[in-house]
Short mmCIF file of C-alpha atoms in Angstrom, two decimals:
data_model
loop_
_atom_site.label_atom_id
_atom_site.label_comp_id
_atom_site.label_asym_id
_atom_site.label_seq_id
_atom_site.Cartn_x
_atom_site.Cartn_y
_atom_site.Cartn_z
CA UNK A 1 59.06 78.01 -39.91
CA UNK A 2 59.25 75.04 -43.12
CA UNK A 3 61.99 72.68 -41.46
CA UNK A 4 61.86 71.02 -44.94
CA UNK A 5 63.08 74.05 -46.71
CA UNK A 6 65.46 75.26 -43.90
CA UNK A 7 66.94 71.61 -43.65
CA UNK A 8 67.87 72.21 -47.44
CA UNK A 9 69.15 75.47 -47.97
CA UNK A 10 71.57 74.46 -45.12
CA UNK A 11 72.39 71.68 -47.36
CA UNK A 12 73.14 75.04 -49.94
CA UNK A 13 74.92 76.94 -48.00
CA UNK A 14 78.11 76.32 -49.52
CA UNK A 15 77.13 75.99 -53.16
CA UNK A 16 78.63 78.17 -56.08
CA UNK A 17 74.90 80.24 -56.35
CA UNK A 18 74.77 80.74 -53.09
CA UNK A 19 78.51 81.79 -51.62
CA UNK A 20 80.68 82.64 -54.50
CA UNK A 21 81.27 86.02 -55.74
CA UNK A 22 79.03 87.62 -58.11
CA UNK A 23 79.78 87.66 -61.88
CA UNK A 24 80.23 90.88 -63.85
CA UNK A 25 77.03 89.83 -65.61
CA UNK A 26 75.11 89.19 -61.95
CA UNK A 27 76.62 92.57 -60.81
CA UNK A 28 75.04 94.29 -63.58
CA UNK A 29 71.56 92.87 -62.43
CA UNK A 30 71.99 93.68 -58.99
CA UNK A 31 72.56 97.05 -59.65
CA UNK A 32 69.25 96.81 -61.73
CA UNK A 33 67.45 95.62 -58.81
CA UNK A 34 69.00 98.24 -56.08
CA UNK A 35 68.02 101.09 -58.90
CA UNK A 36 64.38 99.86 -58.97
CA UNK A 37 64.58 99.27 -55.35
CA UNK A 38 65.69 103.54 -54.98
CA UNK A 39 68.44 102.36 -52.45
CA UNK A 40 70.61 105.20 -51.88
CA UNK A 41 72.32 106.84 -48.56
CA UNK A 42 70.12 106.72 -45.50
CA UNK A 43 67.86 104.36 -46.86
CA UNK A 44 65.60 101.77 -44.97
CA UNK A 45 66.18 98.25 -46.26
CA UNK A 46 64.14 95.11 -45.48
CA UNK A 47 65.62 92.16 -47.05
CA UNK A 48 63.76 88.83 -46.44
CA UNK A 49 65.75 85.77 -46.84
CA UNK A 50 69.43 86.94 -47.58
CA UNK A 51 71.28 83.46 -47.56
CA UNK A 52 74.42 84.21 -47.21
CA UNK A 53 74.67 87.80 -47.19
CA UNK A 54 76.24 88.82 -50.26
CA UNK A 55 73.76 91.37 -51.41
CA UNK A 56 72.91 92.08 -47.65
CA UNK A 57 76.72 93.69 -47.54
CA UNK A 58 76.00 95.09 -50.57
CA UNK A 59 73.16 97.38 -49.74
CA UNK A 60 74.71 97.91 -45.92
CA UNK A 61 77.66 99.48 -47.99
CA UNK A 62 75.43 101.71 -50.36
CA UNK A 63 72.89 103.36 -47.50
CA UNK A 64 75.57 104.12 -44.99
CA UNK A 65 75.62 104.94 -41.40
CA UNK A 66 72.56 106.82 -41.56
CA UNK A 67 70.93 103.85 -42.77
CA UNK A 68 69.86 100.28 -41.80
CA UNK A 69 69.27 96.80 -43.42
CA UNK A 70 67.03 94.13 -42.15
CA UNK A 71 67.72 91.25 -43.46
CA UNK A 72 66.23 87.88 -42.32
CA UNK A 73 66.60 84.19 -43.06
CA UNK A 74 65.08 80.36 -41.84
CA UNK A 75 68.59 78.87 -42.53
CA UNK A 76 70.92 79.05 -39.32
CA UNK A 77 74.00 77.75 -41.55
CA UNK A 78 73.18 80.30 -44.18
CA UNK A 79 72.77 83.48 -41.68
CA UNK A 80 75.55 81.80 -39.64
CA UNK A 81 77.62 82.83 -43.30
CA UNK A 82 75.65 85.84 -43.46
CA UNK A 83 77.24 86.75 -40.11
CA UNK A 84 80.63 86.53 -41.48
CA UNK A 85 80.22 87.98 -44.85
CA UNK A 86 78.59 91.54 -43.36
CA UNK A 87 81.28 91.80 -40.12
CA UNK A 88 80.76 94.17 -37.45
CA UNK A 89 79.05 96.34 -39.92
CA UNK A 90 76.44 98.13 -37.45
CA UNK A 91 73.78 99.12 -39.86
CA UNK A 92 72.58 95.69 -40.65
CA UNK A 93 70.51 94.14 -38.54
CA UNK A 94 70.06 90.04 -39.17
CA UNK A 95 67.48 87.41 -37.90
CA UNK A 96 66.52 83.63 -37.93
CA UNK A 97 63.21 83.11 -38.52
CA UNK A 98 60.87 83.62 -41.61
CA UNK A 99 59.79 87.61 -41.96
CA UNK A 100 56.39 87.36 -41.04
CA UNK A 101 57.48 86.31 -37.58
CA UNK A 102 59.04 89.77 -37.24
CA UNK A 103 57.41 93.10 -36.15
CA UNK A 104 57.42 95.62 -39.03
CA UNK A 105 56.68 99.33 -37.64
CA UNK A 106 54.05 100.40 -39.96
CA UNK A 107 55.20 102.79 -42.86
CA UNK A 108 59.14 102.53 -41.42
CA UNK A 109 61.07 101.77 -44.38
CA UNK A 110 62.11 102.92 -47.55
CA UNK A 111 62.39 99.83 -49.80
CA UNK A 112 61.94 95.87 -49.45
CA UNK A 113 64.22 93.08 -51.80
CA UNK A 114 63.29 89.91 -51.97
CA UNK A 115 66.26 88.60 -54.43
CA UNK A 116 65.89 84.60 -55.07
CA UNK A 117 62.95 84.40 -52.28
CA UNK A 118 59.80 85.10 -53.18
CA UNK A 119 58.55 81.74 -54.76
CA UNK A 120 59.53 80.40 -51.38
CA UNK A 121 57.45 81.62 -48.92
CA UNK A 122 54.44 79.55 -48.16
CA UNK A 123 51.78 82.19 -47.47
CA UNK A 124 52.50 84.69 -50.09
CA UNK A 125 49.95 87.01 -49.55
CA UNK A 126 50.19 87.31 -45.69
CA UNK A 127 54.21 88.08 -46.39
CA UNK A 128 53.25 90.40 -48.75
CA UNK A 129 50.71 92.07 -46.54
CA UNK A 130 53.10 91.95 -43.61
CA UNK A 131 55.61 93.76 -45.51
CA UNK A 132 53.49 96.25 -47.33
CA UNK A 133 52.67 97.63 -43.75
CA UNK A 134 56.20 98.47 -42.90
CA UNK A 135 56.73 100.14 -46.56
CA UNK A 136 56.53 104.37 -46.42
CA UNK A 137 54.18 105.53 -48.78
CA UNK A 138 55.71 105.26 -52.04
CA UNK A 139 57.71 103.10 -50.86
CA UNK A 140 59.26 100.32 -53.24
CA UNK A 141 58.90 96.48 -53.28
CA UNK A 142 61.01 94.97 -55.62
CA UNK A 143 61.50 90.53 -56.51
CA UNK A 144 64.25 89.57 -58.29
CA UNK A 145 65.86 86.59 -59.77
CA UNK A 146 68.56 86.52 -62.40
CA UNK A 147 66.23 84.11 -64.21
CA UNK A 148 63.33 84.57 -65.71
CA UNK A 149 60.60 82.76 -64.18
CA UNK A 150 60.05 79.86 -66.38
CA UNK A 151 63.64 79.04 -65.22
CA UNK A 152 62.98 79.42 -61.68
CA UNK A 153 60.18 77.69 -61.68
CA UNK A 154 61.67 75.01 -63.95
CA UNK A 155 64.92 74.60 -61.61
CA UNK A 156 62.65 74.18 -58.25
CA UNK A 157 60.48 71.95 -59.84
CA UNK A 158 63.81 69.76 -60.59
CA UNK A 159 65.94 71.00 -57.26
CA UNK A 160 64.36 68.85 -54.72
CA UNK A 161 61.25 67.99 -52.70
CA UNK A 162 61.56 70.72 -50.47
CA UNK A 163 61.42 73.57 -53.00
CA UNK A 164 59.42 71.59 -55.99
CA UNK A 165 56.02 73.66 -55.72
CA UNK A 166 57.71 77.10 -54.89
CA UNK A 167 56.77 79.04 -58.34
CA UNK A 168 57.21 82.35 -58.95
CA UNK A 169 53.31 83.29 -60.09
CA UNK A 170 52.08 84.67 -63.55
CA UNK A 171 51.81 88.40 -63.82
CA UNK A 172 48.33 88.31 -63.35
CA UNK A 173 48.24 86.74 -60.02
CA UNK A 174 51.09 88.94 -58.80
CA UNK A 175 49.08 92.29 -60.10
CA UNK A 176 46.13 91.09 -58.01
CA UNK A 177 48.06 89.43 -54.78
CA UNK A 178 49.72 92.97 -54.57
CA UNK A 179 46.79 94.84 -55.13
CA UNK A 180 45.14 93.55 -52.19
CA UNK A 181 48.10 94.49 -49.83
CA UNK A 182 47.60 98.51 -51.02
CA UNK A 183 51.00 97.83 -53.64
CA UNK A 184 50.73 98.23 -57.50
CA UNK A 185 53.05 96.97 -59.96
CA UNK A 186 55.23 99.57 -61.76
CA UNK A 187 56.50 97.12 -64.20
CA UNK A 188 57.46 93.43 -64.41
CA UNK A 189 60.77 92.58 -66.80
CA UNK A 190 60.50 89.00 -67.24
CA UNK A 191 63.42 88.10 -70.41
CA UNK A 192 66.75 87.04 -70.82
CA UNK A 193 68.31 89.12 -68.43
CA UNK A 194 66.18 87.77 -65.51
CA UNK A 195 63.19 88.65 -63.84
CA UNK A 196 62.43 92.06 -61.74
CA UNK A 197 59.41 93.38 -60.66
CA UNK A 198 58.71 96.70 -59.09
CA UNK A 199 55.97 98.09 -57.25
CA UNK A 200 54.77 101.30 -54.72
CA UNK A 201 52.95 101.87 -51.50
CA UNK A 202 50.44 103.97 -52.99
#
């Protein structure tokens, strides 16, 4: 696990982007992301890195008690909130640690959302591979900011040393980096309203 980056988002875990509420205008793009992402009742969620939980309860509440969320995280002050935020909700399950640490029955879920993670992780295509082998064929892996990425990659560059190189790639490199773990790319929406990309286990 990056000590570095888990030392920081400690540091964030009471800032306003990562514990207040959502906005109307961030609410609209999550339910963007959870309709690209097909979550519905019963679904099988894996949701790497989910600071403080807010979307994590989110998704618990839309796929029910026939369903389950995994959610993981490398900050223990951020899944520590995460703890709180979901309750004794008993179809989420939560972790410390970075995903690829974590055993992923191959072809076991239904969906994974990485929201405000993917730039990130270190090894990208080894967490993409690892992930990939839990998805069900067509499956759907969705990232997800509610920038685009030349503002992501602008505010880590400017956040702090710990974060500085983590850049969301160009569409090229994510077409081929998910190509190689059996995944392509539905779409990538990369504007105003944020960035979202979608792709299937084919």
């Amino acid at each position: 696990m990056n000590a570095d980056k888990a030392a920081f988002f400690d540091s964030q875990t009471e800032s306003e982007w990562s514990s207040s509420d959502y906005t109307e205008t961030e609410l609209m793009k999550i339910r963007r992301i959870l309709v690209a992402a097909r979550i519905q009742p019963g679904s099988r969620v894996i949701e790497p890195g989910c600071g403080t939980g807010r979307l994590t309860r989110i998704m618990s509440q839309l796929v029910g008690p026939r369903g389950h969320v995994l959610a993981s995280e490398i900050s223990p002050k951020m899944l520590e909130k995460a703890r709180m935020c979901i309750g004794d909700t008993d179809n989420v399950e939560l972790f410390l640690g970075p995903i690829e640490d974590f055993y992923l029955e191959k072809h076991s879920f239904d969906a994974v959302v990485c929201h405000n993670v993917f730039p990130h992780f270190d090894d990208k295509p080894s967490v993409v591979l690892r992930l990939a082998h839990g998805l069900k064929l067509h499956g759907s892996f969705v990232v997800s900011h509610f920038m685009n990425s030349s503002g992501v990659n602008d505010l880590h560059r400017k956040t702090n040393p710990a974060v500085a190189r983590d850049f969301l790639p160009c569409d090229d490199e994510m077409k081929g980096l998910f190509a190689e773990s059996g995944l392509v790319i539905s779409y990538i929406l990369d504007d105003e309203h944020g960035y979202l990309l979608k792709a299937l286990r084919q």
